[in-house]
Coordinates of C-alpha atoms in Angstrom, one line a residue:
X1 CA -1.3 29.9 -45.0
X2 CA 0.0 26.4 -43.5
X3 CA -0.9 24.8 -40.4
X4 CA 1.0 25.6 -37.4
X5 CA 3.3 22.5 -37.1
X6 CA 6.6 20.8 -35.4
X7 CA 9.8 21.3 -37.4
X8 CA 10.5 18.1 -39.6
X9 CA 13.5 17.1 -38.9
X10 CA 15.5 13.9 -38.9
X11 CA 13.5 12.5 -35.6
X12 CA 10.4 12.7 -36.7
X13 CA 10.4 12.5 -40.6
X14 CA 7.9 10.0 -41.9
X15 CA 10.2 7.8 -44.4
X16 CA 8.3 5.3 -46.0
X17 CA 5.1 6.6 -47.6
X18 CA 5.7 9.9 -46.8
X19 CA 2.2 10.8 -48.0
X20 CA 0.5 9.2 -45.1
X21 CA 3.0 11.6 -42.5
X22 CA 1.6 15.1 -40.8
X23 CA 3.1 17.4 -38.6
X24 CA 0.6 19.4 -37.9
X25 CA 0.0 20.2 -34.3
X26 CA -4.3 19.9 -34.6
X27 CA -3.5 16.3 -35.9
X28 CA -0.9 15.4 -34.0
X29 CA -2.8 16.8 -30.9
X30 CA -6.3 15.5 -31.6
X31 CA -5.0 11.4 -32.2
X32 CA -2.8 12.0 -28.7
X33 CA -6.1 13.1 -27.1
X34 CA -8.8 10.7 -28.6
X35 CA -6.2 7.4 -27.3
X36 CA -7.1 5.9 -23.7
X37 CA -3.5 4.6 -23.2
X38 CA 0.0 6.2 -24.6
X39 CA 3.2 4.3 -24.7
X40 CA 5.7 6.1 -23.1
X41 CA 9.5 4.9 -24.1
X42 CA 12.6 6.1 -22.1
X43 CA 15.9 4.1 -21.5
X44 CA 16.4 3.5 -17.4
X45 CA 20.0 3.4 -17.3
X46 CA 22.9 3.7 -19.6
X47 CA 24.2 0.6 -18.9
X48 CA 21.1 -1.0 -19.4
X49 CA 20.6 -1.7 -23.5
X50 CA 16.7 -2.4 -23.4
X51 CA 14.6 0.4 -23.0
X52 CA 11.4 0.3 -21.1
X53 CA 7.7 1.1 -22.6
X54 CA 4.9 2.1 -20.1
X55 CA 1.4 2.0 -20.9
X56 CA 0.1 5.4 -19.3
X57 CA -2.6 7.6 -19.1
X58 CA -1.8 11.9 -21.0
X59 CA -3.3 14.4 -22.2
X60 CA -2.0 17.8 -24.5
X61 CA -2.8 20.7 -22.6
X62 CA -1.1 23.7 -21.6
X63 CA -0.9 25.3 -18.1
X64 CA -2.1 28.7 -18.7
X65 CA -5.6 27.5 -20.9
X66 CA -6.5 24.3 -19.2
X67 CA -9.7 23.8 -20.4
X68 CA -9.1 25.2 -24.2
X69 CA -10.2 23.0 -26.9
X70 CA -7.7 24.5 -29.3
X71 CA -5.2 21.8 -30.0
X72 CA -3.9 24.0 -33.4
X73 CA -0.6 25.3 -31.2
X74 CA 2.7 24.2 -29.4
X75 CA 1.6 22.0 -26.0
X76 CA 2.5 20.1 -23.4
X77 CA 1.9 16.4 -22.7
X78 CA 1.0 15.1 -19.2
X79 CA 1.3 12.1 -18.0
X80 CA -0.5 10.4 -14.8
X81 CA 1.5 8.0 -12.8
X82 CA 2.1 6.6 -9.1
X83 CA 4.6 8.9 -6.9
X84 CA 6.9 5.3 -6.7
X85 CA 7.1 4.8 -10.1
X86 CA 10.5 4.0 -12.3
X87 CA 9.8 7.2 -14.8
X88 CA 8.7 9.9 -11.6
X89 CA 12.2 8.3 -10.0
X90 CA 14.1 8.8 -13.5
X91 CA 12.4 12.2 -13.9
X92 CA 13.8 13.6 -10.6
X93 CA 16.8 12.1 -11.3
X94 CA 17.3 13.7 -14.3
X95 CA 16.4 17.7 -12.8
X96 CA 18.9 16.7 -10.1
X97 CA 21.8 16.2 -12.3
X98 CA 20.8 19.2 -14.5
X99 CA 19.3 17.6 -17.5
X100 CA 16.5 19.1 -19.2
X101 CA 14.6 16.3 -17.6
X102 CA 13.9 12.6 -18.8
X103 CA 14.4 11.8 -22.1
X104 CA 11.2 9.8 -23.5
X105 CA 8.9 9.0 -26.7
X106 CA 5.3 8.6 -26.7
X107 CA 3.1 6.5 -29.2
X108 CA -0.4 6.8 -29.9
X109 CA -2.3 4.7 -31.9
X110 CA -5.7 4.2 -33.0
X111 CA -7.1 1.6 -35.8
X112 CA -10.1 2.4 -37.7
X113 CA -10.8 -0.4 -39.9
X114 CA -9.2 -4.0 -41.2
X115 CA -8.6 -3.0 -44.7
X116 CA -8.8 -6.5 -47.0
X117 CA -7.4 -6.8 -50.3
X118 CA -7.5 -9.2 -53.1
X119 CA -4.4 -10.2 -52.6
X120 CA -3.0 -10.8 -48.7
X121 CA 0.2 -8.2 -50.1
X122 CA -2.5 -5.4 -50.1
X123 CA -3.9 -6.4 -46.5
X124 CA -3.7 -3.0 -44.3
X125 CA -5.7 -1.2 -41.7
X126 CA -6.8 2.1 -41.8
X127 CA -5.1 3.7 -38.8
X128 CA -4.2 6.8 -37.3
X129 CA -0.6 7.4 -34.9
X130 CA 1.1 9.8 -33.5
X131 CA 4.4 9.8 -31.8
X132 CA 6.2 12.8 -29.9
X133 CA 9.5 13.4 -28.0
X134 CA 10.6 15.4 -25.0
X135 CA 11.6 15.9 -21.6
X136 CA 9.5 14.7 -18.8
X137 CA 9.5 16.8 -15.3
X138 CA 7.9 16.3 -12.3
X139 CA -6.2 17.9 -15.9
X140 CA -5.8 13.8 -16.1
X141 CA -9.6 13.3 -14.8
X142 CA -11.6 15.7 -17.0
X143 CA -9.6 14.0 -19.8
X144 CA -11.5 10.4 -19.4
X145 CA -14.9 12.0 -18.8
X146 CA -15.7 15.3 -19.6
X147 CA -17.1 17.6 -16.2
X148 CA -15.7 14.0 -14.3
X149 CA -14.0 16.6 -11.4
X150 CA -17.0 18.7 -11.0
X151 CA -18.8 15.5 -9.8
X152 CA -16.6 13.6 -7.9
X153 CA -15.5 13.7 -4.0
X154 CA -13.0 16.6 -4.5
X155 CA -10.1 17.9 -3.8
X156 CA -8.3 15.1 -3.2
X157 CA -7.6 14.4 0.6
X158 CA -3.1 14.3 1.6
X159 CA -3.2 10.7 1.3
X160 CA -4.1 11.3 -2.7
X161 CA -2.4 13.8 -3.4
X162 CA 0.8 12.1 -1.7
X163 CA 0.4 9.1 -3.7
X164 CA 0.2 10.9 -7.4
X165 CA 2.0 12.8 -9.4
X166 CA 2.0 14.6 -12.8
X167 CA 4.7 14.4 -15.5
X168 CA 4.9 17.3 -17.7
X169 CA 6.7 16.9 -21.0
X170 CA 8.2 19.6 -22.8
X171 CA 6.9 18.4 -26.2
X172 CA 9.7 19.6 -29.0
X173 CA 9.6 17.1 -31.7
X174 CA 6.0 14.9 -33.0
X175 CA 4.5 13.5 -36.4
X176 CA 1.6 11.4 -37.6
X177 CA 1.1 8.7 -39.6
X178 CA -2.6 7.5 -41.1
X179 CA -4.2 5.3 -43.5
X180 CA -7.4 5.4 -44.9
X181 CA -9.6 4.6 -47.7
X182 CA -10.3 1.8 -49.5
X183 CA -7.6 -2.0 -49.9
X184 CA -4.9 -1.4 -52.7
X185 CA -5.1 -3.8 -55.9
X186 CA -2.8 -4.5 -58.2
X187 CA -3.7 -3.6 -61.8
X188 CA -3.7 -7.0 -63.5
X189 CA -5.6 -8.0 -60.5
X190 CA -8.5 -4.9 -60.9
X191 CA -8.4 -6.5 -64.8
X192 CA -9.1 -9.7 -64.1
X193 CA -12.5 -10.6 -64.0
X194 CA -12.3 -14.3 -62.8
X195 CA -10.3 -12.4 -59.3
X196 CA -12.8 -9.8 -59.2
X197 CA -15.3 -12.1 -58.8
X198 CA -13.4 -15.3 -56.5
X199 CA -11.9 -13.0 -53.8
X200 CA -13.8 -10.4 -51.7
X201 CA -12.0 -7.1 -51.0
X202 CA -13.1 -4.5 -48.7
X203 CA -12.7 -2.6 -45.6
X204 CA -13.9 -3.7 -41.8
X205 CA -14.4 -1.2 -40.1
X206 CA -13.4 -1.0 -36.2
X207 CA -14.2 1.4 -33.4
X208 CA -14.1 1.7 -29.6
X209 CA -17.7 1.6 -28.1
X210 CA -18.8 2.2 -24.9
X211 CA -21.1 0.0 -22.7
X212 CA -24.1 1.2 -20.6
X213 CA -22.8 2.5 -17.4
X214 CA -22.8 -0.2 -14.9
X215 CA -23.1 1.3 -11.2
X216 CA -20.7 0.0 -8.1
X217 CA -22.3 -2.2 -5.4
X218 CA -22.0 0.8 -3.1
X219 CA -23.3 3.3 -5.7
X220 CA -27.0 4.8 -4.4
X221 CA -26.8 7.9 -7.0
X222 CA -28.8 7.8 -10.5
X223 CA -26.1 7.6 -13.6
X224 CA -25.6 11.4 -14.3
X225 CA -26.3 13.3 -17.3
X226 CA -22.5 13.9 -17.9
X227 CA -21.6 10.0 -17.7
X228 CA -24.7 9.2 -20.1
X229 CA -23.5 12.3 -22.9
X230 CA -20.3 11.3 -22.7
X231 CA -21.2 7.4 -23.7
X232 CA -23.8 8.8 -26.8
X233 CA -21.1 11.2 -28.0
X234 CA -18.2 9.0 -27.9
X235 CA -19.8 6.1 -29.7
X236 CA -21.1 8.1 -32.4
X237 CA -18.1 10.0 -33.2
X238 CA -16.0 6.8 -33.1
X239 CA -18.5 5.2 -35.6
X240 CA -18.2 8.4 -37.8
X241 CA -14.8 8.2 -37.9
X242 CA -14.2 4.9 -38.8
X243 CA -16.9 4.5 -41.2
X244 CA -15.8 7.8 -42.9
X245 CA -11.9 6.1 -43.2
X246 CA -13.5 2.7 -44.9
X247 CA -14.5 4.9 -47.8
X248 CA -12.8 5.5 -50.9
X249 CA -10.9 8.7 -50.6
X250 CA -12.0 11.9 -53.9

């Protein structure tokens, strides 16, 4: 039985080394999920021929199973921003004339390793992206640190609330792209003895770590269990997974 997955279509076919391309959704989903900042594309006008990329904070969810791990089905992507913001403005803009909302594309990338070769041709990283499209209309806290809104000052007071806003984007088109495994030789250079020996080839591998929790000047509680589980868990998973890409792939 396959994976549930988005349509491949023209948008979001993988072209060159389609291999490396998935659309499944638990893929897709998962790399969205695991990245601290998306890049969120959109054009601002159409007289104006550059489009504009925002670094923002999202998170795949769905409305009616907020807290559901299960990232194996279709979902939504929301985005955190300021109320004043070009894309909320665009967004309403958009609803008002009709549209389906705003246009946009969202990257995600992370890199798992500097991938070395013998020869600088073969130079690559291991890597995992994903990129989606659909239409933005006018969650985000437990998304940084797990059981973060249980232990906060909450709800957020008018002043908050009137400052903020979620995007919601109707996701209807994503794909992946990764790389792993070990660098790429050339056979006359796997052959040659005389490069096997001169030039070192291999994989680096790379992860986000997080520090020990430093606490604000005005801070008076103990670091919680939560913030401290989070750190361990993070680090450990990000260190699997890249040293786990470095290896050479059965």
């Amino acid at each position: 039985m396959s994976e549930p997955s988005y349509p491949k279509t023209p948008r979001n076919a993988i072209n060159r080394l389609r291999n490396r391309g998935a659309y499944d959704f638990q893929t897709a989903h998962g790399i969205i999920n695991t990245t601290a900042v998306l890049h969120v594309s959109f054009a601002p006008d159409p007289t104006d021929p550059y489009p504009i990329v925002l670094p923002m904070i999202g998170q795949m969810g769905t409305r009616t199973e907020p807290h559901s791990t299960d990232l194996n089905h279709p979902m939504d992507l929301y985005l955190h921003g300021s109320i004043s913001s070009r894309i909320m403005k665009l967004s309403h803009e958009a609803i008002a004339r009709g549209d389906h909302g705003l246009a946009v594309c969202i990257a995600a990338t992370k890199v798992d390793g500097y991938v070395l070769a013998h020869t600088p041709f073969h130079h690559s990283y291991n890597f995992r992206s994903a990129v989606v499209h659909g239409h933005a209309t006018v969650l985000i806290t437990n998304k940084i640190v797990p059981e973060r809104w249980q232990n906060t000052r909450t709800p957020p007071n008018q002043v908050e609330l009137q400052s903020t806003n979620i995007l919601r984007v109707r996701v209807f088109s994503g794909s992946a792209k990764l790389r792993w495994g070990v660098p790429n030789g050339d056979r006359a250079d796997l052959k040659n003895q005389d490069v096997l020996d001169r030039y070192w080839a291999g994989v680096v591998p790379m992860w986000e770590t997080f520090g020990e929790p430093i606490c604000a000047p005005s801070n008076q509680a103990p670091v919680p269990d939560h913030v401290r589980g989070f750190v361990q868990r993070q680090n450990e998973e990000n260190r699997r997974v890249a040293l786990e890409a470095s290896e050479e792939q059965k």
